[in-house]
Amino acid sequence: MDSPGISAVAVIGAGTMGSGIAGMFARAGCQVRLVDLSDALLDQAIARLRMGQEALVEAGLLLPRDADASIARVAPTTDLTEACDGSNFLLEAVNEDLALKQELFTEFDRFCPDETVLATNTSGLSVTAIAGATGRPDRVGGLHFWNPPHLIPLVEVIRADTTSDETAERLKAVALSLNKKPIMVRRDIPGFVGNRLQFAVVREALHLLREGVASAEDIDTAMTAGPGLRYSFLGPLRTADLGGLDVFTAISSYLFARLSVDREAPEPLRALVEAGKLGAKSGSGFYRYSDGDLGQFIRRRDRTLLKLTELLEAEEGVKNV
């Protein structure tokens, strides 16, 4: 790994994000200890990691022998003390529960060497509050990967109020060494940048669904075949530039007042959750999923994302020539 001093990594939490992140560090040559509460959860994590590696192999981005070698560098364990011992970088990827994260960071502070940088993959909780649970708040920051982490280039580097310049730059260097595209989030605000943009869209999509304006399928198509396709290359502010800021000002003047201002999860979302329909993980949500169909859909998603990323990287190369 190009980032100096990062060779022994502890990843705490072996869910979808943790397993994918562990695989990235392992492919970068790090020895990784992947921690969760039970052997069964760790077995599931290694299975997910292998599936992610297979997608990269199928795309010609990873040789089979390198995939096998990287998996061999991941050591699953239920022993937090063992995982922290000797680590020089730790990334936490457990559930979005602030009290749980603070409790764990207190433990990390006790078990990890003094020089270890501690990072959280929280999607939007206060990194400052998490860092405050340690005696080294200057060496704590956010490193927010996006799902699926082995495919999505974006990583948000979040500065807590106490994060030192050195730690922030080191976190950025770690992301770059994993071939990611980091952005620096200068202020520790809820949701950071990516999720604030994402949930603004989700809120409006739920509002349109609730009002009967369009079906779930058509709302999704409006995004994937319209602005979503464009945003992968342009982004919202560049899109405004190209569309004309006078035009966007005129549209804003009548449309902003009509957009959803919901302050809580809207009824269509709450109703599904209360019925136990949690999306793909439970077999149904806005759509229905069978085990076979879900696996096929994820493989199609991965192939599409890989092709799109490859195309965008080629365009980036042309721009930089």
mmCIF file with all atom_site columns, N, CA and C in Angstrom, residues 236-287:
data_model
loop_
_atom_site.group_PDB
_atom_site.id
_atom_site.type_symbol
_atom_site.label_atom_id
_atom_site.label_alt_id
_atom_site.label_comp_id
_atom_site.label_asym_id
_atom_site.label_entity_id
_atom_site.label_seq_id
_atom_site.pdbx_PDB_ins_code
_atom_site.Cartn_x
_atom_site.Cartn_y
_atom_site.Cartn_z
_atom_site.occupancy
_atom_site.B_iso_or_equiv
_atom_site.pdbx_formal_charge
_atom_site.auth_seq_id
_atom_site.auth_comp_id
_atom_site.auth_asym_id
_atom_site.auth_atom_id
_atom_site.pdbx_PDB_model_num
ATOM 1   N N  . PRO A 1 236 ? -24.561 17.763  -9.940  1.00 0.00 ? 236 PRO A N  1
ATOM 2   C CA . PRO A 1 236 ? -25.674 18.726  -10.010 1.00 0.00 ? 236 PRO A CA 1
ATOM 3   C C  . PRO A 1 236 ? -25.254 20.162  -10.291 1.00 0.00 ? 236 PRO A C  1
ATOM 4   N N  . LEU A 1 237 ? -24.113 20.578  -9.778  1.00 0.00 ? 237 LEU A N  1
ATOM 5   C CA . LEU A 1 237 ? -23.730 21.980  -9.975  1.00 0.00 ? 237 LEU A CA 1
ATOM 6   C C  . LEU A 1 237 ? -23.176 22.225  -11.374 1.00 0.00 ? 237 LEU A C  1
ATOM 7   N N  . ARG A 1 238 ? -22.428 21.253  -11.919 1.00 0.00 ? 238 ARG A N  1
ATOM 8   C CA . ARG A 1 238 ? -21.976 21.365  -13.304 1.00 0.00 ? 238 ARG A CA 1
ATOM 9   C C  . ARG A 1 238 ? -23.181 21.306  -14.248 1.00 0.00 ? 238 ARG A C  1
ATOM 10  N N  . THR A 1 239 ? -24.156 20.460  -13.906 1.00 0.00 ? 239 THR A N  1
ATOM 11  C CA . THR A 1 239 ? -25.381 20.383  -14.707 1.00 0.00 ? 239 THR A CA 1
ATOM 12  C C  . THR A 1 239 ? -26.074 21.745  -14.755 1.00 0.00 ? 239 THR A C  1
ATOM 13  N N  . ALA A 1 240 ? -26.120 22.422  -13.602 1.00 0.00 ? 240 ALA A N  1
ATOM 14  C CA . ALA A 1 240 ? -26.733 23.757  -13.571 1.00 0.00 ? 240 ALA A CA 1
ATOM 15  C C  . ALA A 1 240 ? -25.958 24.730  -14.448 1.00 0.00 ? 240 ALA A C  1
ATOM 16  N N  . ASP A 1 241 ? -24.633 24.662  -14.395 1.00 0.00 ? 241 ASP A N  1
ATOM 17  C CA . ASP A 1 241 ? -23.813 25.527  -15.244 1.00 0.00 ? 241 ASP A CA 1
ATOM 18  C C  . ASP A 1 241 ? -24.144 25.327  -16.719 1.00 0.00 ? 241 ASP A C  1
ATOM 19  N N  . LEU A 1 242 ? -24.215 24.040  -17.127 1.00 0.00 ? 242 LEU A N  1
ATOM 20  C CA . LEU A 1 242 ? -24.444 23.751  -18.537 1.00 0.00 ? 242 LEU A CA 1
ATOM 21  C C  . LEU A 1 242 ? -25.876 24.060  -18.952 1.00 0.00 ? 242 LEU A C  1
ATOM 22  N N  . GLY A 1 243 ? -26.811 23.934  -18.028 1.00 0.00 ? 243 GLY A N  1
ATOM 23  C CA . GLY A 1 243 ? -28.209 24.245  -18.343 1.00 0.00 ? 243 GLY A CA 1
ATOM 24  C C  . GLY A 1 243 ? -28.501 25.728  -18.341 1.00 0.00 ? 243 GLY A C  1
ATOM 25  N N  . GLY A 1 244 ? -27.641 26.494  -17.691 1.00 0.00 ? 244 GLY A N  1
ATOM 26  C CA . GLY A 1 244 ? -27.851 27.937  -17.579 1.00 0.00 ? 244 GLY A CA 1
ATOM 27  C C  . GLY A 1 244 ? -28.341 28.301  -16.194 1.00 0.00 ? 244 GLY A C  1
ATOM 28  N N  . LEU A 1 245 ? -27.558 29.090  -15.457 1.00 0.00 ? 245 LEU A N  1
ATOM 29  C CA . LEU A 1 245 ? -27.938 29.415  -14.082 1.00 0.00 ? 245 LEU A CA 1
ATOM 30  C C  . LEU A 1 245 ? -29.188 30.280  -14.034 1.00 0.00 ? 245 LEU A C  1
ATOM 31  N N  . ASP A 1 246 ? -29.437 31.044  -15.103 1.00 0.00 ? 246 ASP A N  1
ATOM 32  C CA . ASP A 1 246 ? -30.674 31.815  -15.154 1.00 0.00 ? 246 ASP A CA 1
ATOM 33  C C  . ASP A 1 246 ? -31.885 30.893  -15.262 1.00 0.00 ? 246 ASP A C  1
ATOM 34  N N  . VAL A 1 247 ? -31.737 29.812  -16.056 1.00 0.00 ? 247 VAL A N  1
ATOM 35  C CA . VAL A 1 247 ? -32.818 28.836  -16.195 1.00 0.00 ? 247 VAL A CA 1
ATOM 36  C C  . VAL A 1 247 ? -33.082 28.139  -14.864 1.00 0.00 ? 247 VAL A C  1
ATOM 37  N N  . PHE A 1 248 ? -31.994 27.725  -14.186 1.00 0.00 ? 248 PHE A N  1
ATOM 38  C CA . PHE A 1 248 ? -32.155 27.033  -12.905 1.00 0.00 ? 248 PHE A CA 1
ATOM 39  C C  . PHE A 1 248 ? -32.727 27.966  -11.841 1.00 0.00 ? 248 PHE A C  1
ATOM 40  N N  . THR A 1 249 ? -32.385 29.247  -11.907 1.00 0.00 ? 249 THR A N  1
ATOM 41  C CA . THR A 1 249 ? -32.963 30.211  -10.971 1.00 0.00 ? 249 THR A CA 1
ATOM 42  C C  . THR A 1 249 ? -34.467 30.351  -11.216 1.00 0.00 ? 249 THR A C  1
ATOM 43  N N  . ALA A 1 250 ? -34.853 30.408  -12.467 1.00 0.00 ? 250 ALA A N  1
ATOM 44  C CA . ALA A 1 250 ? -36.275 30.553  -12.799 1.00 0.00 ? 250 ALA A CA 1
ATOM 45  C C  . ALA A 1 250 ? -37.075 29.331  -12.340 1.00 0.00 ? 250 ALA A C  1
ATOM 46  N N  . ILE A 1 251 ? -36.540 28.139  -12.592 1.00 0.00 ? 251 ILE A N  1
ATOM 47  C CA . ILE A 1 251 ? -37.237 26.921  -12.168 1.00 0.00 ? 251 ILE A CA 1
ATOM 48  C C  . ILE A 1 251 ? -37.297 26.842  -10.645 1.00 0.00 ? 251 ILE A C  1
ATOM 49  N N  . SER A 1 252 ? -36.203 27.208  -9.990  1.00 0.00 ? 252 SER A N  1
ATOM 50  C CA . SER A 1 252 ? -36.174 27.176  -8.522  1.00 0.00 ? 252 SER A CA 1
ATOM 51  C C  . SER A 1 252 ? -37.241 28.077  -7.930  1.00 0.00 ? 252 SER A C  1
ATOM 52  N N  . SER A 1 253 ? -37.496 29.200  -8.582  1.00 0.00 ? 253 SER A N  1
ATOM 53  C CA . SER A 1 253 ? -38.409 30.194  -8.020  1.00 0.00 ? 253 SER A CA 1
ATOM 54  C C  . SER A 1 253 ? -39.837 29.666  -7.888  1.00 0.00 ? 253 SER A C  1
ATOM 55  N N  . TYR A 1 254 ? -40.227 28.720  -8.760  1.00 0.00 ? 254 TYR A N  1
ATOM 56  C CA . TYR A 1 254 ? -41.585 28.165  -8.630  1.00 0.00 ? 254 TYR A CA 1
ATOM 57  C C  . TYR A 1 254 ? -41.593 26.729  -8.106  1.00 0.00 ? 254 TYR A C  1
ATOM 58  N N  . LEU A 1 255 ? -40.470 25.998  -8.263  1.00 0.00 ? 255 LEU A N  1
ATOM 59  C CA . LEU A 1 255 ? -40.495 24.581  -7.899  1.00 0.00 ? 255 LEU A CA 1
ATOM 60  C C  . LEU A 1 255 ? -40.127 24.325  -6.442  1.00 0.00 ? 255 LEU A C  1
ATOM 61  N N  . PHE A 1 256 ? -39.188 25.075  -5.892  1.00 0.00 ? 256 PHE A N  1
ATOM 62  C CA . PHE A 1 256 ? -38.739 24.803  -4.524  1.00 0.00 ? 256 PHE A CA 1
ATOM 63  C C  . PHE A 1 256 ? -39.907 24.820  -3.535  1.00 0.00 ? 256 PHE A C  1
ATOM 64  N N  . ALA A 1 257 ? -40.836 25.729  -3.751  1.00 0.00 ? 257 ALA A N  1
ATOM 65  C CA . ALA A 1 257 ? -41.976 25.835  -2.836  1.00 0.00 ? 257 ALA A CA 1
ATOM 66  C C  . ALA A 1 257 ? -42.897 24.622  -2.913  1.00 0.00 ? 257 ALA A C  1
ATOM 67  N N  . ARG A 1 258 ? -42.769 23.818  -3.973  1.00 0.00 ? 258 ARG A N  1
ATOM 68  C CA . ARG A 1 258 ? -43.639 22.656  -4.176  1.00 0.00 ? 258 ARG A CA 1
ATOM 69  C C  . ARG A 1 258 ? -42.978 21.336  -3.766  1.00 0.00 ? 258 ARG A C  1
ATOM 70  N N  . LEU A 1 259 ? -41.704 21.366  -3.439  1.00 0.00 ? 259 LEU A N  1
ATOM 71  C CA . LEU A 1 259 ? -41.001 20.132  -3.087  1.00 0.00 ? 259 LEU A CA 1
ATOM 72  C C  . LEU A 1 259 ? -41.334 19.689  -1.669  1.00 0.00 ? 259 LEU A C  1
ATOM 73  N N  . SER A 1 260 ? -41.150 18.415  -1.408  1.00 0.00 ? 260 SER A N  1
ATOM 74  C CA . SER A 1 260 ? -41.434 17.875  -0.077  1.00 0.00 ? 260 SER A CA 1
ATOM 75  C C  . SER A 1 260 ? -40.583 18.550  0.982   1.00 0.00 ? 260 SER A C  1
ATOM 76  N N  . VAL A 1 261 ? -41.209 18.817  2.134   1.00 0.00 ? 261 VAL A N  1
ATOM 77  C CA . VAL A 1 261 ? -40.474 19.348  3.291   1.00 0.00 ? 261 VAL A CA 1
ATOM 78  C C  . VAL A 1 261 ? -40.692 18.423  4.494   1.00 0.00 ? 261 VAL A C  1
ATOM 79  N N  . ASP A 1 262 ? -40.970 17.140  4.225   1.00 0.00 ? 262 ASP A N  1
ATOM 80  C CA . ASP A 1 262 ? -41.174 16.176  5.310   1.00 0.00 ? 262 ASP A CA 1
ATOM 81  C C  . ASP A 1 262 ? -39.987 16.179  6.267   1.00 0.00 ? 262 ASP A C  1
ATOM 82  N N  . ARG A 1 263 ? -40.309 16.151  7.574   1.00 0.00 ? 263 ARG A N  1
ATOM 83  C CA . ARG A 1 263 ? -39.266 16.132  8.599   1.00 0.00 ? 263 ARG A CA 1
ATOM 84  C C  . ARG A 1 263 ? -39.067 14.750  9.201   1.00 0.00 ? 263 ARG A C  1
ATOM 85  N N  . GLU A 1 264 ? -39.942 13.803  8.834   1.00 0.00 ? 264 GLU A N  1
ATOM 86  C CA . GLU A 1 264 ? -39.840 12.435  9.326   1.00 0.00 ? 264 GLU A CA 1
ATOM 87  C C  . GLU A 1 264 ? -39.984 11.481  8.155   1.00 0.00 ? 264 GLU A C  1
ATOM 88  N N  . ALA A 1 265 ? -39.673 10.215  8.392   1.00 0.00 ? 265 ALA A N  1
ATOM 89  C CA . ALA A 1 265 ? -39.822 9.212   7.338   1.00 0.00 ? 265 ALA A CA 1
ATOM 90  C C  . ALA A 1 265 ? -41.272 9.195   6.866   1.00 0.00 ? 265 ALA A C  1
ATOM 91  N N  . PRO A 1 266 ? -41.528 9.349   5.569   1.00 0.00 ? 266 PRO A N  1
ATOM 92  C CA . PRO A 1 266 ? -42.905 9.420   5.068   1.00 0.00 ? 266 PRO A CA 1
ATOM 93  C C  . PRO A 1 266 ? -43.654 8.091   5.227   1.00 0.00 ? 266 PRO A C  1
ATOM 94  N N  . GLU A 1 267 ? -44.965 8.178   5.126   1.00 0.00 ? 267 GLU A N  1
ATOM 95  C CA . GLU A 1 267 ? -45.836 7.032   5.382   1.00 0.00 ? 267 GLU A CA 1
ATOM 96  C C  . GLU A 1 267 ? -45.506 5.810   4.524   1.00 0.00 ? 267 GLU A C  1
ATOM 97  N N  . PRO A 1 268 ? -45.256 5.930   3.206   1.00 0.00 ? 268 PRO A N  1
ATOM 98  C CA . PRO A 1 268 ? -44.970 4.718   2.427   1.00 0.00 ? 268 PRO A CA 1
ATOM 99  C C  . PRO A 1 268 ? -43.771 3.937   2.969   1.00 0.00 ? 268 PRO A C  1
ATOM 100 N N  . LEU A 1 269 ? -42.777 4.642   3.462   1.00 0.00 ? 269 LEU A N  1
ATOM 101 C CA . LEU A 1 269 ? -41.592 3.989   4.005   1.00 0.00 ? 269 LEU A CA 1
ATOM 102 C C  . LEU A 1 269 ? -41.880 3.369   5.365   1.00 0.00 ? 269 LEU A C  1
ATOM 103 N N  . ARG A 1 270 ? -42.543 4.110   6.232   1.00 0.00 ? 270 ARG A N  1
ATOM 104 C CA . ARG A 1 270 ? -42.870 3.590   7.570   1.00 0.00 ? 270 ARG A CA 1
ATOM 105 C C  . ARG A 1 270 ? -43.772 2.369   7.485   1.00 0.00 ? 270 ARG A C  1
ATOM 106 N N  . ALA A 1 271 ? -44.752 2.402   6.578   1.00 0.00 ? 271 ALA A N  1
ATOM 107 C CA . ALA A 1 271 ? -45.702 1.293   6.455   1.00 0.00 ? 271 ALA A CA 1
ATOM 108 C C  . ALA A 1 271 ? -44.997 0.001   6.053   1.00 0.00 ? 271 ALA A C  1
ATOM 109 N N  . LEU A 1 272 ? -44.049 0.095   5.142   1.00 0.00 ? 272 LEU A N  1
ATOM 110 C CA . LEU A 1 272 ? -43.309 -1.097  4.723   1.00 0.00 ? 272 LEU A CA 1
ATOM 111 C C  . LEU A 1 272 ? -42.480 -1.658  5.873   1.00 0.00 ? 272 LEU A C  1
ATOM 112 N N  . VAL A 1 273 ? -41.811 -0.782  6.609   1.00 0.00 ? 273 VAL A N  1
ATOM 113 C CA . VAL A 1 273 ? -40.977 -1.230  7.721   1.00 0.00 ? 273 VAL A CA 1
ATOM 114 C C  . VAL A 1 273 ? -41.837 -1.870  8.809   1.00 0.00 ? 273 VAL A C  1
ATOM 115 N N  . GLU A 1 274 ? -42.966 -1.249  9.119   1.00 0.00 ? 274 GLU A N  1
ATOM 116 C CA . GLU A 1 274 ? -43.859 -1.808  10.146  1.00 0.00 ? 274 GLU A CA 1
ATOM 117 C C  . GLU A 1 274 ? -44.411 -3.168  9.740   1.00 0.00 ? 274 GLU A C  1
ATOM 118 N N  . ALA A 1 275 ? -44.523 -3.423  8.440   1.00 0.00 ? 275 ALA A N  1
ATOM 119 C CA . ALA A 1 275 ? -45.004 -4.714  7.944   1.00 0.00 ? 275 ALA A CA 1
ATOM 120 C C  . ALA A 1 275 ? -43.875 -5.732  7.825   1.00 0.00 ? 275 ALA A C  1
ATOM 121 N N  . GLY A 1 276 ? -42.668 -5.346  8.215   1.00 0.00 ? 276 GLY A N  1
ATOM 122 C CA . GLY A 1 276 ? -41.530 -6.259  8.121   1.00 0.00 ? 276 GLY A CA 1
ATOM 123 C C  . GLY A 1 276 ? -40.961 -6.376  6.722   1.00 0.00 ? 276 GLY A C  1
ATOM 124 N N  . LYS A 1 277 ? -41.368 -5.484  5.830   1.00 0.00 ? 277 LYS A N  1
ATOM 125 C CA . LYS A 1 277 ? -40.858 -5.488  4.460   1.00 0.00 ? 277 LYS A CA 1
ATOM 126 C C  . LYS A 1 277 ? -39.685 -4.504  4.384   1.00 0.00 ? 277 LYS A C  1
ATOM 127 N N  . LEU A 1 278 ? -38.490 -5.042  4.563   1.00 0.00 ? 278 LEU A N  1
ATOM 128 C CA . LEU A 1 278 ? -37.298 -4.219  4.736   1.00 0.00 ? 278 LEU A CA 1
ATOM 129 C C  . LEU A 1 278 ? -36.459 -4.110  3.471   1.00 0.00 ? 278 LEU A C  1
ATOM 130 N N  . GLY A 1 279 ? -37.001 -4.550  2.347   1.00 0.00 ? 279 GLY A N  1
ATOM 131 C CA . GLY A 1 279 ? -36.246 -4.499  1.109   1.00 0.00 ? 279 GLY A CA 1
ATOM 132 C C  . GLY A 1 279 ? -35.645 -5.856  0.776   1.00 0.00 ? 279 GLY A C  1
ATOM 133 N N  . ALA A 1 280 ? -34.523 -5.835  0.080   1.00 0.00 ? 280 ALA A N  1
ATOM 134 C CA . ALA A 1 280 ? -33.904 -7.078  -0.399  1.00 0.00 ? 280 ALA A CA 1
ATOM 135 C C  . ALA A 1 280 ? -33.607 -8.043  0.734   1.00 0.00 ? 280 ALA A C  1
ATOM 136 N N  . LYS A 1 281 ? -33.207 -7.536  1.900   1.00 0.00 ? 281 LYS A N  1
ATOM 137 C CA . LYS A 1 281 ? -32.815 -8.418  3.009   1.00 0.00 ? 281 LYS A CA 1
ATOM 138 C C  . LYS A 1 281 ? -33.974 -9.261  3.534   1.00 0.00 ? 281 LYS A C  1
ATOM 139 N N  . SER A 1 282 ? -35.216 -8.799  3.346   1.00 0.00 ? 282 SER A N  1
ATOM 140 C CA . SER A 1 282 ? -36.370 -9.567  3.832   1.00 0.00 ? 282 SER A CA 1
ATOM 141 C C  . SER A 1 282 ? -37.173 -10.199 2.697   1.00 0.00 ? 282 SER A C  1
ATOM 142 N N  . GLY A 1 283 ? -36.777 -9.941  1.460   1.00 0.00 ? 283 GLY A N  1
ATOM 143 C CA . GLY A 1 283 ? -37.477 -10.521 0.320   1.00 0.00 ? 283 GLY A CA 1
ATOM 144 C C  . GLY A 1 283 ? -38.480 -9.609  -0.344  1.00 0.00 ? 283 GLY A C  1
ATOM 145 N N  . SER A 1 284 ? -38.806 -8.492  0.301   1.00 0.00 ? 284 SER A N  1
ATOM 146 C CA . SER A 1 284 ? -39.728 -7.548  -0.335  1.00 0.00 ? 284 SER A CA 1
ATOM 147 C C  . SER A 1 284 ? -39.581 -6.172  0.298   1.00 0.00 ? 284 SER A C  1
ATOM 148 N N  . GLY A 1 285 ? -39.907 -5.172  -0.500  1.00 0.00 ? 285 GLY A N  1
ATOM 149 C CA . GLY A 1 285 ? -39.911 -3.780  -0.063  1.00 0.00 ? 285 GLY A CA 1
ATOM 150 C C  . GLY A 1 285 ? -40.763 -3.039  -1.073  1.00 0.00 ? 285 GLY A C  1
ATOM 151 N N  . PHE A 1 286 ? -40.193 -2.107  -1.807  1.00 0.00 ? 286 PHE A N  1
ATOM 152 C CA . PHE A 1 286 ? -40.903 -1.509  -2.933  1.00 0.00 ? 286 PHE A CA 1
ATOM 153 C C  . PHE A 1 286 ? -41.034 -2.517  -4.070  1.00 0.00 ? 286 PHE A C  1
ATOM 154 N N  . TYR A 1 287 ? -40.114 -3.504  -4.092  1.00 0.00 ? 287 TYR A N  1
ATOM 155 C CA . TYR A 1 287 ? -40.133 -4.588  -5.065  1.00 0.00 ? 287 TYR A CA 1
ATOM 156 C C  . TYR A 1 287 ? -40.074 -5.913  -4.309  1.00 0.00 ? 287 TYR A C  1
#
